[in-house]
Amino acid sequence: MRKNSIKNIRINEEVMRELSNIIRGEIKDPRINPMTSVVAVEVAPDLKTAKAYISVLGDEQSQKDTIAGLRSAEGFIRRSLAKSINLRNTPEIKFVLDQSIEYGIHMSKMIDEVTREKKESADDED
């Protein structure tokens, strides 16, 4: 199976959907931030491993705590995933902190600030 085959893409999407449901509804760890989302999942073609890209809205400590909580709940998550998705092998999940959403918000604020300054300087000239 090629890495970007249609089957692999469907498996990635299904694992991502189920992983989101498990994190949102089944895990009771207080370290996990309620504003945690699964951005993407890459399941290896042999279905042995998967990388889950996790985005956490919050400060740096909250992000570290959330990743630590998810890593400690890895066995439970994998077992729940095996029950909900019928795959030949249930992948071993590696959680990776994804900061692309946070970066996008930061860039948007910077753009807004520059446009505001430009508008103010144009108003001052009039």
Short mmCIF file of C-alpha atoms in Angstrom, two decimals:
data_model
loop_
_atom_site.label_atom_id
_atom_site.label_comp_id
_atom_site.label_asym_id
_atom_site.label_seq_id
_atom_site.Cartn_x
_atom_site.Cartn_y
_atom_site.Cartn_z
CA MET A 1 0.00 0.00 0.00
CA ARG A 2 1.42 3.37 -1.03
CA LYS A 3 1.70 6.11 1.56
CA ASN A 4 -0.90 8.39 -0.03
CA SER A 5 -3.26 5.76 -1.38
CA ILE A 6 -6.99 6.32 -1.04
CA LYS A 7 -7.18 3.52 1.53
CA ASN A 8 -4.46 5.13 3.64
CA ILE A 9 -6.15 8.53 3.47
CA ARG A 10 -9.47 7.01 4.61
CA ILE A 11 -7.74 5.19 7.48
CA ASN A 12 -6.03 8.45 8.55
CA GLU A 13 -9.36 10.29 8.59
CA GLU A 14 -11.17 7.53 10.48
CA VAL A 15 -8.42 7.23 13.11
CA MET A 16 -8.42 11.03 13.49
CA ARG A 17 -12.19 11.13 13.99
CA GLU A 18 -12.18 8.33 16.57
CA LEU A 19 -9.13 9.74 18.36
CA SER A 20 -10.90 13.09 18.70
CA ASN A 21 -13.96 11.38 20.17
CA ILE A 22 -11.86 9.39 22.64
CA ILE A 23 -9.87 12.44 23.79
CA ARG A 24 -12.97 14.61 24.07
CA GLY A 25 -15.32 12.14 25.72
CA GLU A 26 -13.63 9.19 27.35
CA ILE A 27 -10.39 10.37 28.95
CA LYS A 28 -10.85 11.76 32.46
CA ASP A 29 -7.24 12.90 33.07
CA PRO A 30 -7.24 16.43 34.60
CA ARG A 31 -3.93 17.25 32.90
CA ILE A 32 -5.58 17.18 29.47
CA ASN A 33 -6.78 20.63 28.44
CA PRO A 34 -10.46 20.72 27.34
CA MET A 35 -9.38 22.84 24.35
CA THR A 36 -7.40 19.99 22.79
CA SER A 37 -7.93 19.02 19.17
CA VAL A 38 -6.49 16.44 16.82
CA VAL A 39 -5.18 18.33 13.78
CA ALA A 40 -3.99 15.38 11.70
CA VAL A 41 -3.10 11.70 11.92
CA GLU A 42 -0.55 9.86 9.79
CA VAL A 43 -0.89 6.10 9.96
CA ALA A 44 2.06 4.14 8.55
CA PRO A 45 1.24 1.96 5.52
CA ASP A 46 1.86 -1.22 7.58
CA LEU A 47 -0.65 0.01 10.23
CA LYS A 48 1.91 -0.50 13.02
CA THR A 49 2.45 3.13 14.04
CA ALA A 50 0.63 6.43 13.83
CA LYS A 51 1.60 10.03 14.50
CA ALA A 52 -1.19 12.13 15.97
CA TYR A 53 -0.67 15.89 15.69
CA ILE A 54 -2.32 17.53 18.70
CA SER A 55 -3.12 21.22 19.07
CA VAL A 56 -3.70 22.67 22.52
CA LEU A 57 -5.13 26.13 23.02
CA GLY A 58 -3.40 27.48 26.12
CA ASP A 59 -0.07 28.37 27.62
CA GLU A 60 3.13 26.33 27.27
CA GLN A 61 2.67 24.52 30.61
CA SER A 62 -0.84 23.47 29.63
CA GLN A 63 0.50 22.07 26.35
CA LYS A 64 3.21 20.06 28.14
CA ASP A 65 0.70 18.72 30.68
CA THR A 66 -1.73 17.71 27.93
CA ILE A 67 0.94 15.82 25.97
CA ALA A 68 2.11 14.10 29.19
CA GLY A 69 -1.50 13.12 30.00
CA LEU A 70 -2.05 11.73 26.51
CA ARG A 71 1.19 9.76 26.64
CA SER A 72 0.21 8.22 29.97
CA ALA A 73 -3.20 7.27 28.55
CA GLU A 74 -1.71 5.74 25.38
CA GLY A 75 -2.71 2.18 26.28
CA PHE A 76 -6.29 3.14 27.05
CA ILE A 77 -6.54 5.18 23.84
CA ARG A 78 -5.15 2.33 21.75
CA ARG A 79 -7.56 -0.16 23.34
CA SER A 80 -10.53 2.17 22.73
CA LEU A 81 -9.39 2.70 19.16
CA ALA A 82 -9.20 -1.07 18.61
CA LYS A 83 -12.80 -1.42 19.81
CA SER A 84 -14.15 1.31 17.57
CA ILE A 85 -12.12 0.75 14.37
CA ASN A 86 -11.79 -2.65 12.77
CA LEU A 87 -8.21 -2.73 11.49
CA ARG A 88 -5.85 -5.64 11.04
CA ASN A 89 -3.38 -3.98 13.45
CA THR A 90 -4.18 -1.21 15.88
CA PRO A 91 -1.42 1.35 15.44
CA GLU A 92 0.85 2.43 18.26
CA ILE A 93 0.15 6.15 18.63
CA LYS A 94 2.85 8.78 19.06
CA PHE A 95 1.54 12.20 20.08
CA VAL A 96 3.22 15.24 18.54
CA LEU A 97 2.43 18.81 19.62
CA ASP A 98 1.30 20.84 16.61
CA GLN A 99 1.49 24.59 17.01
CA SER A 100 0.25 25.58 13.56
CA ILE A 101 -3.10 26.91 14.83
CA GLU A 102 -1.36 28.96 17.52
CA TYR A 103 1.11 30.24 14.92
CA GLY A 104 -1.78 31.20 12.62
CA ILE A 105 -3.50 33.16 15.41
CA HIS A 106 -0.22 34.92 16.22
CA MET A 107 0.35 35.87 12.55
CA SER A 108 -3.25 37.10 12.24
CA LYS A 109 -2.78 39.38 15.28
CA MET A 110 0.44 40.75 13.81
CA ILE A 111 -1.26 41.49 10.48
CA ASP A 112 -4.14 43.22 12.27
CA GLU A 113 -1.66 45.32 14.24
CA VAL A 114 0.20 46.42 11.09
CA THR A 115 -3.01 47.34 9.27
CA ARG A 116 -4.22 49.29 12.31
CA GLU A 117 -0.91 51.21 12.49
CA LYS A 118 -1.06 51.91 8.76
CA LYS A 119 -4.62 53.17 9.07
CA GLU A 120 -3.70 55.41 12.04
CA SER A 121 -0.73 56.89 10.17
CA ALA A 122 -2.94 57.56 7.13
CA ASP A 123 -5.48 59.31 9.42
CA ASP A 124 -2.72 61.44 10.97
CA GLU A 125 -1.64 62.69 7.53
CA ASP A 126 -5.12 63.98 6.72
#
